[in-house]
Tab-separated table of C-alpha atoms and ligand atoms in Angstrom:
chain	number	residue	atom	x	y	z
A	3	MET	CA	-79.010	12.441	100.962
A	4	ALA	CA	-80.138	10.537	98.074
A	5	GLU	CA	-77.858	7.574	96.043
A	6	PRO	CA	-77.055	8.699	92.784
A	7	LYS	CA	-79.119	7.196	90.008
A	8	LYS	CA	-77.659	4.379	87.989
A	9	ILE	CA	-77.223	4.767	84.148
A	10	VAL	CA	-76.431	1.438	82.517
A	11	VAL	CA	-74.749	1.459	78.958
A	12	LEU	CA	-74.984	-2.148	77.633
A	13	GLY	CA	-72.757	-2.594	74.784
A	14	GLY	CA	-69.579	-1.282	73.958
A	15	GLY	CA	-69.999	-0.557	69.810
A	16	TYR	CA	-70.079	2.229	67.699
A	17	ALA	CA	-74.007	3.282	69.504
A	18	GLY	CA	-73.115	1.954	73.335
A	19	ILE	CA	-69.379	4.350	73.517
A	20	THR	CA	-70.950	7.674	72.344
A	21	ALA	CA	-73.839	7.378	74.185
A	22	ALA	CA	-71.239	6.346	77.583
A	23	LEU	CA	-69.007	9.219	76.292
A	24	LYS	CA	-71.812	12.246	75.903
A	25	LEU	CA	-73.243	11.357	79.813
A	26	GLN	CA	-69.517	11.415	81.423
A	27	LYS	CA	-69.332	14.812	79.242
A	28	GLN	CA	-73.038	16.372	79.953
A	29	LEU	CA	-73.674	14.920	83.915
A	30	ALA	CA	-72.702	16.873	86.457
A	31	ARG	CA	-69.976	15.385	89.410
A	32	GLY	CA	-72.034	12.840	91.164
A	33	GLU	CA	-75.393	13.716	89.418
A	34	ALA	CA	-75.151	9.949	88.341
A	35	ASP	CA	-73.743	6.031	87.981
A	36	VAL	CA	-72.461	5.547	84.753
A	37	THR	CA	-71.737	1.982	83.778
A	38	LEU	CA	-70.538	0.552	80.416
A	39	VAL	CA	-71.451	-3.665	80.100
A	40	ASN	CA	-69.198	-4.493	77.216
A	41	LYS	CA	-68.266	-8.183	76.125
A	42	HIS	CA	-64.307	-6.940	75.890
A	43	ASP	CA	-62.535	-5.012	77.243
A	44	TYR	CA	-62.264	-3.004	73.707
A	45	HIS	CA	-64.259	-0.829	71.572
A	46	TYR	CA	-63.468	-2.494	67.464
A	47	PHE	CA	-64.238	-0.396	64.830
A	48	THR	CA	-66.911	-2.629	62.635
A	49	THR	CA	-66.669	-1.053	59.160
A	50	GLN	CA	-63.038	-1.740	59.211
A	51	LEU	CA	-63.659	-5.670	59.927
A	52	HIS	CA	-62.798	-6.576	56.231
A	53	LYS	CA	-59.260	-5.606	56.654
A	54	PRO	CA	-58.180	-7.680	58.880
A	55	ALA	CA	-60.606	-10.498	57.604
A	56	ALA	CA	-58.411	-10.698	54.187
A	57	GLY	CA	-55.018	-10.070	56.329
A	58	THR	CA	-54.656	-6.375	54.650
A	59	GLY	CA	-54.853	-4.665	58.007
A	60	SER	CA	-53.584	-6.618	61.358
A	61	PRO	CA	-57.159	-7.069	64.176
A	62	ASP	CA	-55.423	-4.631	66.331
A	63	HIS	CA	-55.084	-1.718	64.568
A	64	ALA	CA	-59.248	-2.004	64.228
A	65	ARG	CA	-59.587	-1.665	67.974
A	66	VAL	CA	-58.863	0.864	70.664
A	67	GLY	CA	-59.305	-0.167	74.777
A	68	ILE	CA	-62.608	0.736	76.495
A	69	ARG	CA	-60.138	3.029	78.732
A	70	ASP	CA	-57.811	4.759	76.225
A	71	ILE	CA	-61.913	6.866	75.626
A	72	LEU	CA	-63.659	6.611	78.708
A	73	ASN	CA	-62.698	8.322	81.947
A	74	PRO	CA	-62.726	5.459	84.673
A	75	ARG	CA	-63.725	8.187	87.352
A	76	ARG	CA	-66.997	9.253	85.205
A	77	VAL	CA	-67.527	5.267	83.636
A	78	ALA	CA	-67.243	2.182	85.736
A	79	VAL	CA	-66.509	0.140	82.263
A	80	LEU	CA	-67.955	-3.881	83.288
A	81	LYS	CA	-66.537	-6.829	81.398
A	82	ARG	CA	-68.869	-9.016	80.664
A	83	THR	CA	-71.623	-10.728	78.815
A	84	VAL	CA	-74.746	-9.310	78.695
A	85	GLU	CA	-77.761	-12.707	79.095
A	86	LYS	CA	-80.495	-10.725	79.278
A	87	ILE	CA	-82.489	-8.118	80.570
A	88	ASP	CA	-85.343	-7.885	83.624
A	89	PRO	CA	-87.692	-4.818	82.298
A	90	ALA	CA	-89.627	-5.525	85.545
A	91	GLY	CA	-87.043	-5.879	87.826
A	92	LYS	CA	-85.109	-3.034	86.295
A	93	LYS	CA	-81.307	-5.383	86.064
A	94	VAL	CA	-79.104	-6.534	83.672
A	95	LEU	CA	-78.726	-10.399	84.383
A	96	THR	CA	-74.556	-10.831	82.938
A	97	ASP	CA	-72.096	-13.855	83.559
A	98	GLU	CA	-70.976	-12.630	86.640
A	99	GLY	CA	-74.244	-11.714	88.454
A	100	ASP	CA	-76.920	-9.030	87.944
A	101	ILE	CA	-76.599	-5.170	87.676
A	102	PRO	CA	-79.622	-3.423	88.899
A	103	TYR	CA	-80.633	0.549	86.965
A	104	ASP	CA	-82.584	3.275	86.415
A	105	VAL	CA	-82.067	4.036	82.735
A	106	LEU	CA	-81.047	1.697	80.768
A	107	ILE	CA	-79.516	1.653	77.191
A	108	VAL	CA	-78.792	-1.172	75.228
A	109	ALA	CA	-77.026	-1.037	72.673
A	110	LEU	CA	-76.267	-4.447	71.787
A	111	GLY	CA	-75.499	-4.995	68.066
A	112	GLY	CA	-76.212	-6.738	66.135
A	113	GLU	CA	-75.596	-10.344	64.345
A	114	PRO	CA	-75.452	-12.036	61.270
A	115	GLU	CA	-78.565	-12.933	59.435
A	116	THR	CA	-78.786	-15.891	58.017
A	117	PHE	CA	-82.449	-16.744	57.126
A	118	GLY	CA	-82.345	-19.971	58.197
A	119	ILE	CA	-80.162	-21.216	54.593
A	120	PRO	CA	-78.781	-24.394	55.379
A	121	GLY	CA	-75.342	-24.827	56.492
A	122	LEU	CA	-74.428	-21.616	56.771
A	123	THR	CA	-74.417	-21.490	60.577
A	124	GLU	CA	-72.820	-24.260	60.619
A	125	HIS	CA	-70.160	-23.959	57.618
A	126	ALA	CA	-69.759	-20.369	56.226
A	127	LEU	CA	-67.792	-17.870	58.340
A	128	PHE	CA	-68.592	-14.768	59.165
A	129	ILE	CA	-67.037	-10.758	59.754
A	130	ARG	CA	-69.010	-9.779	62.912
A	131	SER	CA	-66.316	-9.447	65.824
A	132	LEU	CA	-62.713	-9.141	65.821
A	133	SER	CA	-62.223	-13.333	66.544
A	134	SER	CA	-63.857	-14.240	63.791
A	135	VAL	CA	-61.737	-12.101	61.341
A	136	ARG	CA	-58.625	-13.265	62.900
A	137	TYR	CA	-60.068	-16.621	62.402
A	138	ILE	CA	-61.061	-16.090	58.698
A	139	ARG	CA	-57.565	-14.926	58.062
A	140	GLU	CA	-55.876	-17.845	59.173
A	141	HIS	CA	-58.417	-19.803	57.337
A	142	ILE	CA	-57.798	-18.334	53.981
A	143	LYS	CA	-53.796	-18.360	54.628
A	144	TYR	CA	-54.624	-22.006	55.596
A	145	GLN	CA	-56.230	-22.710	52.114
A	146	PHE	CA	-53.667	-21.974	50.665
A	147	ALA	CA	-51.150	-23.846	52.718
A	148	LEU	CA	-53.509	-27.260	52.145
A	149	PHE	CA	-54.140	-26.398	47.766
A	150	LYS	CA	-50.107	-26.999	48.397
A	151	GLN	CA	-50.343	-30.224	49.701
A	152	ASP	CA	-52.536	-31.284	46.975
A	153	GLU	CA	-52.443	-29.225	43.814
A	154	ASP	CA	-55.665	-31.454	42.427
A	155	ARG	CA	-58.131	-29.778	45.065
A	156	THR	CA	-58.395	-26.295	43.415
A	157	GLU	CA	-61.534	-25.597	45.246
A	158	ARG	CA	-59.207	-24.859	48.171
A	159	LEU	CA	-58.596	-21.924	46.090
A	160	THR	CA	-62.292	-20.525	44.957
A	161	PHE	CA	-63.657	-18.076	47.291
A	162	VAL	CA	-67.199	-17.094	47.238
A	163	VAL	CA	-68.690	-14.130	49.345
A	164	GLY	CA	-72.661	-14.432	49.920
A	165	GLY	CA	-74.358	-10.826	49.218
A	166	ALA	CA	-72.883	-7.904	48.163
A	167	GLY	CA	-73.493	-5.393	50.320
A	168	LEU	CA	-71.278	-3.084	52.244
A	169	THR	CA	-70.277	-6.178	53.943
A	170	GLY	CA	-69.750	-8.501	50.785
A	171	ILE	CA	-67.868	-5.387	48.767
A	172	GLU	CA	-65.310	-4.271	50.918
A	173	PHE	CA	-64.292	-7.706	51.960
A	174	VAL	CA	-63.759	-8.184	48.797
A	175	GLY	CA	-62.347	-5.324	47.781
A	176	GLU	CA	-59.372	-6.145	50.462
A	177	LEU	CA	-59.189	-10.012	49.287
A	178	VAL	CA	-58.116	-8.884	45.913
A	179	ASN	CA	-54.871	-6.985	47.503
A	180	ARG	CA	-54.132	-10.070	49.177
A	181	ILE	CA	-54.210	-12.593	46.529
A	182	PRO	CA	-51.175	-11.545	44.480
A	183	GLU	CA	-49.425	-11.618	48.195
A	184	LEU	CA	-50.407	-15.179	49.369
A	185	CYS	CA	-49.628	-16.306	45.565
A	186	ARG	CA	-46.543	-15.334	45.764
A	187	TYR	CA	-45.671	-16.345	49.434
A	188	HIS	CA	-46.843	-19.780	48.891
A	189	ASP	CA	-46.009	-19.958	44.792
A	190	VAL	CA	-49.004	-20.498	43.456
A	191	ASP	CA	-50.089	-19.394	40.192
A	192	PRO	CA	-52.772	-16.560	40.525
A	193	ALA	CA	-55.071	-17.587	37.135
A	194	LEU	CA	-56.432	-20.779	39.418
A	195	VAL	CA	-57.421	-18.096	41.889
A	196	ASN	CA	-62.130	-18.323	41.917
A	197	ILE	CA	-63.504	-15.807	43.980
A	198	PHE	CA	-67.634	-15.205	43.670
A	199	VAL	CA	-69.593	-12.658	44.887
A	200	VAL	CA	-73.069	-14.299	44.902
A	201	GLU	CA	-75.936	-11.765	45.289
A	202	ALA	CA	-79.732	-11.995	45.502
A	203	ALA	CA	-80.924	-9.239	44.648
A	204	PRO	CA	-80.414	-7.456	40.906
A	205	ALA	CA	-77.508	-5.856	41.776
A	206	ALA	CA	-74.749	-5.043	44.203
A	207	LEU	CA	-74.695	-2.278	46.849
A	208	PRO	CA	-78.000	-1.617	46.694
A	209	GLY	CA	-78.948	2.196	48.064
A	210	PHE	CA	-75.873	3.595	46.036
A	211	ASP	CA	-76.757	5.279	42.241
A	212	ALA	CA	-75.881	2.610	39.453
A	213	ASP	CA	-73.083	4.849	38.346
A	214	LEU	CA	-71.575	4.467	41.010
A	215	VAL	CA	-72.824	0.435	41.308
A	216	ASP	CA	-71.181	0.212	38.149
A	217	TYR	CA	-67.663	1.557	38.896
A	218	ALA	CA	-67.607	-0.353	41.530
A	219	VAL	CA	-68.429	-3.792	39.760
A	220	ASP	CA	-66.184	-2.768	37.232
A	221	LEU	CA	-63.156	-2.294	39.192
A	222	LEU	CA	-63.514	-5.417	41.260
A	223	ARG	CA	-64.310	-7.652	37.769
A	224	ARG	CA	-61.134	-6.000	36.375
A	225	LYS	CA	-59.354	-7.248	39.483
A	226	GLY	CA	-60.711	-11.340	38.288
A	227	VAL	CA	-64.141	-10.988	41.136
A	228	VAL	CA	-66.997	-12.907	38.926
A	229	PHE	CA	-70.466	-11.527	39.887
A	230	LYS	CA	-73.585	-13.694	39.744
A	231	LEU	CA	-76.676	-10.900	40.511
A	232	GLY	CA	-80.344	-12.234	40.747
A	233	ILE	CA	-79.076	-15.667	42.050
A	234	PRO	CA	-79.818	-16.449	46.169
A	235	VAL	CA	-77.504	-18.676	48.015
A	236	LYS	CA	-79.588	-21.672	49.156
A	237	LYS	CA	-77.629	-23.731	50.858
A	238	CYS	CA	-73.811	-23.734	51.823
A	239	THR	CA	-72.351	-27.685	53.407
A	240	SER	CA	-68.758	-28.281	54.600
A	241	GLU	CA	-67.633	-28.550	50.443
A	242	GLY	CA	-69.100	-25.312	49.470
A	243	VAL	CA	-72.960	-23.401	48.122
A	244	GLU	CA	-75.877	-24.396	46.369
A	245	ILE	CA	-77.003	-21.163	44.392
A	246	GLY	CA	-80.083	-20.280	42.227
A	247	ASP	CA	-81.584	-23.337	40.620
A	248	GLY	CA	-78.890	-25.641	41.973
A	249	GLU	CA	-75.540	-25.228	40.472
A	250	PHE	CA	-72.802	-25.629	43.386
A	251	ILE	CA	-69.767	-24.204	43.758
A	252	ARG	CA	-67.017	-25.329	45.458
A	253	ALA	CA	-65.555	-23.762	47.899
A	254	GLY	CA	-62.575	-23.642	50.603
A	255	THR	CA	-63.730	-20.414	51.860
A	256	VAL	CA	-67.582	-18.645	52.122
A	257	ILE	CA	-67.613	-15.474	53.590
A	258	TRP	CA	-71.323	-15.096	54.568
A	259	ALA	CA	-72.151	-10.712	54.222
A	260	GLY	CA	-76.235	-11.492	54.007
A	261	GLY	CA	-77.259	-8.692	56.221
A	262	VAL	CA	-77.498	-8.310	60.325
A	263	ARG	CA	-80.021	-8.795	62.955
A	264	GLY	CA	-80.812	-7.571	66.686
A	265	SER	CA	-79.075	-9.333	69.295
A	266	ARG	CA	-81.220	-12.192	70.630
A	267	VAL	CA	-81.073	-10.875	74.189
A	268	LEU	CA	-83.868	-8.513	73.317
A	269	GLU	CA	-85.779	-11.569	71.863
A	270	ALA	CA	-84.880	-13.528	75.251
A	271	SER	CA	-85.831	-10.736	77.494
A	272	GLY	CA	-89.260	-10.213	76.191
A	273	PHE	CA	-89.045	-7.629	73.983
A	274	GLU	CA	-91.382	-7.079	70.767
A	275	THR	CA	-89.197	-7.681	68.267
A	276	THR	CA	-88.860	-8.072	64.226
A	277	ARG	CA	-85.569	-9.595	63.427
A	278	GLY	CA	-83.979	-8.936	66.704
A	279	ARG	CA	-85.055	-5.470	66.808
A	280	VAL	CA	-86.407	-3.599	68.446
A	281	VAL	CA	-89.124	-1.072	66.758
A	282	VAL	CA	-88.402	2.317	69.247
A	283	ASN	CA	-90.674	5.612	69.485
A	284	PRO	CA	-89.683	9.018	68.406
A	285	TYR	CA	-87.149	9.302	72.014
A	286	LEU	CA	-85.380	6.111	71.247
A	287	GLN	CA	-87.718	4.329	73.951
A	288	ALA	CA	-88.755	0.719	73.868
A	289	PRO	CA	-92.261	0.944	73.857
A	290	GLY	CA	-94.123	0.524	77.264
A	291	HIS	CA	-90.950	0.678	78.924
A	292	GLY	CA	-89.415	4.097	79.392
A	293	GLU	CA	-86.445	3.922	81.371
A	294	ILE	CA	-85.028	1.627	78.255
A	295	PHE	CA	-83.431	3.231	75.212
A	296	VAL	CA	-82.591	0.881	72.456
A	297	ILE	CA	-79.920	1.760	69.827
A	298	GLY	CA	-78.033	1.310	67.580
A	299	ASP	CA	-77.851	-1.888	65.382
A	300	SER	CA	-80.837	-3.614	67.779
A	301	SER	CA	-83.347	-0.667	67.293
A	302	ILE	CA	-85.392	0.246	64.916
A	303	VAL	CA	-86.375	3.853	64.053
A	304	LEU	CA	-89.046	4.485	61.368
A	305	ASN	CA	-88.606	7.512	59.017
A	306	ASP	CA	-91.248	10.408	58.354
A	307	GLN	CA	-92.388	7.654	55.408
A	308	GLY	CA	-92.831	4.924	58.228
A	309	LYS	CA	-90.140	3.031	56.591
A	310	PRO	CA	-86.865	1.297	58.972
A	311	TYR	CA	-83.465	3.472	58.790
A	312	PRO	CA	-81.020	0.967	57.686
A	313	PRO	CA	-78.617	-0.051	60.701
A	314	SER	CA	-75.294	1.956	59.963
A	315	ALA	CA	-72.299	3.112	62.289
A	316	GLN	CA	-73.527	6.520	61.060
A	317	ILE	CA	-77.248	6.511	62.656
A	318	ALA	CA	-75.836	4.357	66.013
A	319	ILE	CA	-73.976	7.251	66.848
A	320	GLN	CA	-76.731	9.982	66.726
A	321	GLN	CA	-78.926	7.621	67.890
A	322	GLY	CA	-75.986	6.826	70.683
A	323	GLU	CA	-75.852	11.015	71.449
A	324	ALA	CA	-79.683	11.263	71.420
A	325	ALA	CA	-80.060	8.280	73.691
A	326	ALA	CA	-77.065	10.718	76.123
A	327	ARG	CA	-79.230	13.376	76.232
A	328	ASN	CA	-82.381	11.755	76.133
A	329	ALA	CA	-81.771	9.777	79.431
A	330	ILE	CA	-80.351	12.812	81.368
A	331	ALA	CA	-83.431	14.857	80.460
A	332	LEU	CA	-85.854	11.553	82.622
A	333	LEU	CA	-82.952	11.616	85.242
A	334	ARG	CA	-83.977	15.820	85.562
A	335	GLY	CA	-87.120	15.712	85.072
A	336	ARG	CA	-87.118	17.725	81.966
A	337	GLU	CA	-89.025	17.409	78.581
A	338	MET	CA	-86.896	14.883	75.973
A	339	ALA	CA	-86.282	15.558	72.021
A	340	PRO	CA	-87.222	13.106	69.680
A	341	PHE	CA	-84.403	11.692	67.454
A	342	LYS	CA	-83.448	13.045	64.270
A	343	TYR	CA	-81.657	11.695	62.147
A	344	PHE	CA	-79.027	13.691	59.912
A	345	TYR	CA	-77.649	10.962	56.544
A	346	ARG	CA	-74.568	12.450	55.964
A	347	GLY	CA	-74.297	9.750	53.395
A	348	THR	CA	-72.348	6.692	52.653
A	349	VAL	CA	-68.954	6.150	51.196
A	350	ALA	CA	-67.692	2.235	50.610
A	351	SER	CA	-64.507	0.930	49.836
A	352	LEU	CA	-62.875	-1.068	47.339
A	353	GLY	CA	-59.808	-1.718	48.650
A	354	LYS	CA	-56.140	0.317	49.010
A	355	GLY	CA	-56.358	3.944	47.432
A	356	GLU	CA	-60.122	2.815	45.671
A	357	ALA	CA	-64.100	3.670	46.863
A	358	ILE	CA	-67.106	5.150	46.108
A	359	GLY	CA	-69.559	7.499	47.673
A	360	SER	CA	-72.487	9.940	47.742
A	361	VAL	CA	-72.720	12.572	50.217
A	362	GLY	CA	-75.548	14.588	49.230
A	363	LYS	CA	-76.149	15.510	45.142
A	364	TYR	CA	-72.256	14.293	44.947
A	365	LYS	CA	-70.886	11.024	44.041
A	366	VAL	CA	-67.149	10.424	44.360
A	367	LYS	CA	-65.157	7.390	42.740
A	368	GLY	CA	-61.751	6.331	43.172
A	369	ALA	CA	-58.561	8.075	45.202
A	370	LYS	CA	-61.183	10.989	45.522
A	371	ALA	CA	-63.817	8.550	47.291
A	372	ALA	CA	-60.815	7.293	49.162
A	373	ILE	CA	-59.863	9.965	50.892
A	374	LEU	CA	-63.282	10.782	51.386
A	375	LYS	CA	-63.007	7.502	53.906
A	376	LYS	CA	-59.929	8.769	55.214
A	377	ILE	CA	-61.763	11.427	56.020
A	378	VAL	CA	-65.260	10.028	57.470
A	379	ASP	CA	-63.117	7.528	59.623
A	380	GLY	CA	-60.675	10.262	60.165
A	381	ARG	CA	-63.683	12.314	62.225
A	382	TYR	CA	-64.890	9.144	64.355
A	383	LEU	CA	-61.488	8.193	65.572
A	384	PHE	CA	-60.956	12.283	66.624
A	385	LYS	CA	-64.170	12.197	67.789
A	386	ILE	CA	-63.941	9.274	70.628
A	387	GLY	CA	-60.220	9.794	70.690
A	388	GLY	CA	-59.806	13.163	69.961
A	389	VAL	CA	-55.765	13.949	68.246
A	390	ARG	CA	-53.536	11.648	70.131
A	391	LEU	CA	-56.427	8.694	69.194
A	392	LEU	CA	-56.519	10.054	65.285
A	393	ILE	CA	-52.982	10.089	64.418
A	394	ARG	CA	-52.360	6.347	66.289
A	395	LYS	CA	-55.124	4.603	64.219
A	396	MET	CA	-54.879	7.171	60.609
A	397	ALA	CA	-52.417	4.904	59.107
A	398	PHE	CA	-54.316	1.769	59.387
A	399	PHE	CA	-57.653	3.116	57.823
A	400	SER	CA	-56.318	4.830	54.649
B	8	NAD	P1	-77.147	-5.803	53.804
B	8	NAD	O1	-78.246	-5.845	54.298
B	8	NAD	O2	-76.346	-4.463	53.313
B	8	NAD	O3	-75.917	-6.425	52.273
B	8	NAD	C1	-76.967	-8.002	52.452
B	8	NAD	C2	-76.972	-8.034	50.728
B	8	NAD	O4	-76.539	-9.406	50.921
B	8	NAD	C3	-77.919	-8.063	50.149
B	8	NAD	O5	-77.402	-6.749	49.212
B	8	NAD	C4	-79.270	-8.686	50.057
B	8	NAD	O6	-79.638	-8.697	48.681
B	8	NAD	C5	-77.944	-9.811	50.359
B	8	NAD	N1	-78.502	-11.148	50.407
B	8	NAD	C6	-79.472	-11.373	51.314
B	8	NAD	N2	-79.628	-13.047	50.937
B	8	NAD	C7	-78.925	-13.292	50.461
B	8	NAD	C8	-78.543	-14.726	49.810
B	8	NAD	N3	-79.394	-15.779	50.293
B	8	NAD	N4	-77.998	-15.499	48.919
B	8	NAD	C9	-77.438	-14.099	48.230
B	8	NAD	N5	-77.345	-12.483	48.395
B	8	NAD	C10	-78.105	-12.620	49.595
B	8	NAD	O7	-75.705	-6.166	55.181
B	8	NAD	P2	-73.624	-5.545	55.290
B	8	NAD	O8	-73.614	-5.140	53.547
B	8	NAD	O9	-73.375	-6.487	56.300
B	8	NAD	O10	-74.155	-4.399	55.872
B	8	NAD	C11	-74.907	-4.842	56.855
B	8	NAD	C12	-75.053	-2.931	57.416
B	8	NAD	O11	-74.351	-1.946	57.773
B	8	NAD	C13	-76.062	-1.829	56.413
B	8	NAD	O12	-76.990	-1.131	56.659
B	8	NAD	C14	-74.386	-1.274	56.214
B	8	NAD	O13	-74.819	-0.398	54.862
B	8	NAD	C15	-73.819	-1.176	57.162
B	8	NAD	N6	-72.171	-1.146	56.974
B	8	NAD	C16	-71.410	-0.147	56.130
B	8	NAD	C17	-70.811	0.022	56.471
B	8	NAD	C18	-69.769	1.148	56.368
B	8	NAD	O14	-70.312	2.425	56.252
B	8	NAD	N7	-68.290	1.423	55.577
B	8	NAD	C19	-69.864	-0.854	56.438
B	8	NAD	C20	-70.517	-2.365	56.522
B	8	NAD	C21	-71.516	-2.696	56.953
């Protein structure tokens, strides 16, 4: 009897987990060997990282063990770091040896994009993983403690967020809720704390309607946030950031939320990329490699007008399902289906009980939008872990 074909999924983020779950569900027993390779043995909710980063939620709440989601009898999980893909040799090179494949689904996620701005890599902090947000959380607390050692150093209490996209704004929404608690604990006058959001574009939250953006910006301004719009971050040092035409903001904390790029593994493996992303064909395959699907933040899917869809958890999840279906079709020698993205809307949280959202022609803000956010998050938890995971995590996802 012929050996079962090997399907390997790289990455356990939104795209990879969804693909592995779909393969687990749709493949017949023994039809293929499925392996998921991930750096950690847990899956984390990237769209929730702003909470542990600001300290309003525990890092543990933003993750779930991969073995709690996938059936180990149907999907083998390997905790390894992917270093390179060798398409000619049909193998993946990892820190602990090579993994051969017949069909590969690459879902390695994104990395912060710094656009070559000097000093960001060295001095800014990034909301990108559980370890990075644990670090940010402790760093923020430490700034308060340091300030109490030398109260002339008020820049310890200055926070700069570069980029007013969803990551930057959702983080600031949590930070403004966290500051009063930190001030109380450290006996610090809240009036000494400064929070700046520096955004190169003329407005915050690109993609949202102007009235929703106004709502979000007004709300955060009332909570003390200073927006510097239409002003780029030019340079970051250990002392703070230089912005626009030379102004320097002295700050103990600089968070960079200026955007994401694809995984460097794809570039290192010789794929043609744009900012680390592979432009995939309508079936989500890498050009010239019919047996390799690329999905999530490391891929670019073009819309009907030939423009790339922005990366998001929503598109990653849909790509995960589509890539798994096409991988199975490929194995069975059947016809694959082109990927079709159904955009269901976006909700941005602005701290506890506050959010903005646009779903179809409906626009929501305030408490209603915060409930909508809970529903969106709840649907995902249910999808990957059923009622058990939903009940376990839902309180945190509020
Ligand atoms: P983004 O690309 O959406 O936003 C980055 C922002 O940084 C932009 O507004 C850009 O103009 C700004 N910027 C870039 N260079 C700058 C500079 N030099 N100085 C100042 N500002 C600069 O990136 P993001 O917010 O990290 O989001 C990445 C992706 O993840 C997006 O597609 C987003 O939709 C998605 N996301 C979704 C959620 C959610 O659904 N709740 C949460 C977080 C992120």
